[in-house]
Tab-separated table of C-alpha atoms in Angstrom:
chain	number	residue	atom	x	y	z
A	11	UNK	CA	42.118	137.123	43.064
A	12	UNK	CA	38.913	135.438	43.899
A	13	UNK	CA	39.842	135.444	47.523
A	14	UNK	CA	40.254	139.172	47.039
A	15	UNK	CA	36.814	139.773	45.834
A	16	UNK	CA	35.616	137.306	48.567
A	17	UNK	CA	37.176	139.194	51.381
A	18	UNK	CA	35.619	142.744	49.656
A	19	UNK	CA	32.177	141.248	49.424
A	20	UNK	CA	32.355	140.075	53.201
A	21	UNK	CA	33.786	143.619	53.875
A	22	UNK	CA	30.780	145.194	52.014
A	23	UNK	CA	28.380	143.184	53.966
A	24	UNK	CA	29.769	144.122	57.147
A	25	UNK	CA	29.708	147.820	56.405
A	26	UNK	CA	26.375	147.696	55.078
A	27	UNK	CA	25.116	145.617	58.209
A	28	UNK	CA	26.686	148.524	60.270
A	29	UNK	CA	25.253	150.837	58.334
A	30	UNK	CA	21.693	149.652	58.797
A	31	UNK	CA	22.055	149.094	62.248
A	32	UNK	CA	23.236	152.356	63.237
A	33	UNK	CA	20.664	153.818	61.004
A	34	UNK	CA	17.856	152.249	62.722
A	35	UNK	CA	18.878	152.926	66.176
A	36	UNK	CA	19.356	156.745	65.113
A	37	UNK	CA	15.837	156.312	63.900
A	38	UNK	CA	14.466	154.619	66.729
A	39	UNK	CA	15.822	156.727	69.780
A	40	UNK	CA	14.403	160.134	71.190
A	41	UNK	CA	17.526	161.546	72.581
A	42	UNK	CA	19.405	163.758	70.665
A	43	UNK	CA	22.804	162.970	71.765
A	44	UNK	CA	22.196	159.083	70.986
A	45	UNK	CA	20.713	160.127	67.818
A	46	UNK	CA	23.860	162.029	66.852
A	47	UNK	CA	25.883	159.495	67.629
A	48	UNK	CA	24.449	156.728	65.730
A	49	UNK	CA	23.833	158.999	62.755
A	50	UNK	CA	27.582	160.064	62.682
A	51	UNK	CA	28.551	156.258	62.835
A	52	UNK	CA	26.146	155.512	60.179
A	53	UNK	CA	27.841	157.775	57.757
A	54	UNK	CA	31.082	156.390	58.274
A	55	UNK	CA	29.880	152.973	57.757
A	56	UNK	CA	28.185	154.233	54.343
A	57	UNK	CA	31.409	155.831	53.230
A	58	UNK	CA	33.447	152.673	54.143
A	59	UNK	CA	30.777	150.506	51.984
A	60	UNK	CA	31.232	153.056	49.138
A	61	UNK	CA	34.910	152.953	49.189
A	62	UNK	CA	34.972	148.955	49.415
A	63	UNK	CA	32.434	148.846	46.582
A	64	UNK	CA	34.911	151.063	44.332
A	65	UNK	CA	37.583	148.830	45.117
A	66	UNK	CA	35.575	145.571	44.128
A	67	UNK	CA	34.643	147.113	40.646
A	68	UNK	CA	38.207	147.984	39.961
A	69	UNK	CA	39.561	144.470	40.906
A	70	UNK	CA	36.649	142.563	39.051
A	71	UNK	CA	36.814	144.801	36.123
A	72	UNK	CA	41.013	145.914	36.143
A	73	UNK	CA	42.273	143.078	38.129
A	74	UNK	CA	43.952	145.249	40.431
A	75	UNK	CA	43.238	147.530	43.523
A	76	UNK	CA	42.302	151.145	42.527
A	77	UNK	CA	44.705	153.890	43.959
A	78	UNK	CA	42.846	155.872	46.755
A	79	UNK	CA	43.757	159.010	48.696
A	80	UNK	CA	42.509	158.059	52.271
A	81	UNK	CA	43.850	161.699	53.530
A	82	UNK	CA	40.771	163.270	51.949
A	83	UNK	CA	38.869	161.227	54.255
A	84	UNK	CA	40.668	161.928	57.549
A	85	UNK	CA	38.660	165.129	58.397
A	86	UNK	CA	35.559	162.703	59.210
A	87	UNK	CA	37.977	160.213	61.166
A	88	UNK	CA	37.703	162.354	64.224
A	89	UNK	CA	37.100	160.409	67.664
A	90	UNK	CA	33.576	160.933	68.558
A	91	UNK	CA	32.801	163.137	71.472
A	92	UNK	CA	31.370	160.321	73.310
A	93	UNK	CA	31.530	161.370	76.848
A	94	UNK	CA	28.792	164.183	77.152
A	95	UNK	CA	26.779	163.877	80.046
A	96	UNK	CA	23.674	164.234	77.724
A	97	UNK	CA	24.889	161.157	75.763
A	98	UNK	CA	25.862	158.988	79.081
A	99	UNK	CA	22.334	160.172	80.619
A	100	UNK	CA	20.159	159.139	77.620
A	101	UNK	CA	21.944	155.811	77.214
A	102	UNK	CA	21.665	154.836	80.775
A	103	UNK	CA	18.258	155.946	81.322
A	104	UNK	CA	17.031	153.419	78.036
A	105	UNK	CA	17.924	149.653	78.236
A	106	UNK	CA	17.445	149.672	74.249
A	107	UNK	CA	20.446	152.350	73.527
A	108	UNK	CA	22.767	150.506	76.009
A	109	UNK	CA	21.823	147.127	74.396
A	110	UNK	CA	22.589	149.008	70.941
A	111	UNK	CA	26.331	149.923	72.430
A	112	UNK	CA	26.756	146.319	73.243
A	113	UNK	CA	25.890	144.950	69.805
A	114	UNK	CA	27.747	147.974	68.081
A	115	UNK	CA	30.811	146.743	69.748
A	116	UNK	CA	30.474	143.298	68.547
A	117	UNK	CA	29.782	144.651	64.769
A	118	UNK	CA	33.192	146.652	65.054
A	119	UNK	CA	35.380	143.760	66.436
A	120	UNK	CA	33.897	141.692	63.529
A	121	UNK	CA	35.394	144.510	60.796
A	122	UNK	CA	38.283	145.316	62.956
A	123	UNK	CA	39.105	141.797	62.927
A	124	UNK	CA	38.852	140.766	59.202
A	125	UNK	CA	40.564	144.188	58.479
A	126	UNK	CA	43.899	143.478	60.817
A	127	UNK	CA	44.094	140.150	59.194
A	128	UNK	CA	43.546	141.057	55.547
A	129	UNK	CA	45.837	144.142	56.308
A	130	UNK	CA	48.571	141.610	57.206
A	131	UNK	CA	47.990	139.067	54.708
A	132	UNK	CA	47.862	141.334	51.650
A	133	UNK	CA	50.423	141.479	48.948
A	134	UNK	CA	49.043	144.348	46.848
A	135	UNK	CA	50.197	147.508	48.089
A	136	UNK	CA	46.731	149.407	47.363
A	137	UNK	CA	44.848	146.514	49.286
A	138	UNK	CA	47.025	146.714	52.449
A	139	UNK	CA	46.586	150.322	52.502
A	140	UNK	CA	43.025	149.842	52.286
A	141	UNK	CA	42.660	147.246	54.941
A	142	UNK	CA	45.268	149.116	57.719
A	143	UNK	CA	42.956	152.572	56.996
A	144	UNK	CA	39.779	150.828	57.616
A	145	UNK	CA	41.253	149.147	60.463
A	146	UNK	CA	42.424	152.282	62.076
A	147	UNK	CA	38.737	153.774	61.644
A	148	UNK	CA	37.248	150.760	62.878
A	149	UNK	CA	39.416	150.668	65.995
A	150	UNK	CA	38.491	154.367	66.657
A	151	UNK	CA	34.677	153.288	66.404
A	152	UNK	CA	35.530	150.403	68.874
A	153	UNK	CA	37.340	152.612	71.046
A	154	UNK	CA	34.581	154.959	71.214
A	155	UNK	CA	32.386	152.183	72.150
A	156	UNK	CA	34.269	150.396	74.595
A	157	UNK	CA	34.689	153.797	76.499
A	158	UNK	CA	31.035	154.512	76.179
A	159	UNK	CA	30.178	151.047	77.512
A	160	UNK	CA	32.507	151.651	80.341
A	161	UNK	CA	31.067	155.005	81.503
A	162	UNK	CA	27.555	153.690	81.267
A	163	UNK	CA	28.526	150.558	83.568
A	164	UNK	CA	30.268	152.742	86.087
A	165	UNK	CA	27.201	155.248	86.348
A	166	UNK	CA	24.814	152.256	86.750
A	167	UNK	CA	26.971	151.114	89.600
A	168	UNK	CA	27.435	154.585	91.182
A	169	UNK	CA	23.611	155.022	90.593
A	170	UNK	CA	22.516	151.806	92.230
A	171	UNK	CA	25.811	152.272	95.297
A	172	UNK	CA	27.210	148.709	93.701
A	173	UNK	CA	31.008	148.710	92.950
A	174	UNK	CA	32.345	145.236	92.273
A	175	UNK	CA	35.181	144.165	94.730
């Protein structure tokens, strides 16, 4: 059980760091599309943290994971409309936001790796469901961010008439 609690602590820490980072970027950027993107991601990280905290409390007090209906959260689990020209232009024109995208990719990869590993090694059904759901969510975040990063890179190459061979 202690190992499960330790993993939950690590997961809560990852989600808290993600929330704080995304919120800070949203607060510090002036572009509306970038602000919306990072506020959206911050809110989803906060939701994950709340769910993980409930599971931690349940495991700590009852020695088991709580049953959770993840379908009620499906509505917010939609791909970010990441390819608006406003978003690409705002990020390309500001190196802080481009760096934030790169840092966000690393955060999401760390979370995804933890959740995938735990979803494959968990023996409790509720724990397995929790980490599979979180892994799917984080994979969506990662896919969106990688696509944004690729779009930014291609726009920079195009604008500078540079294409690698």
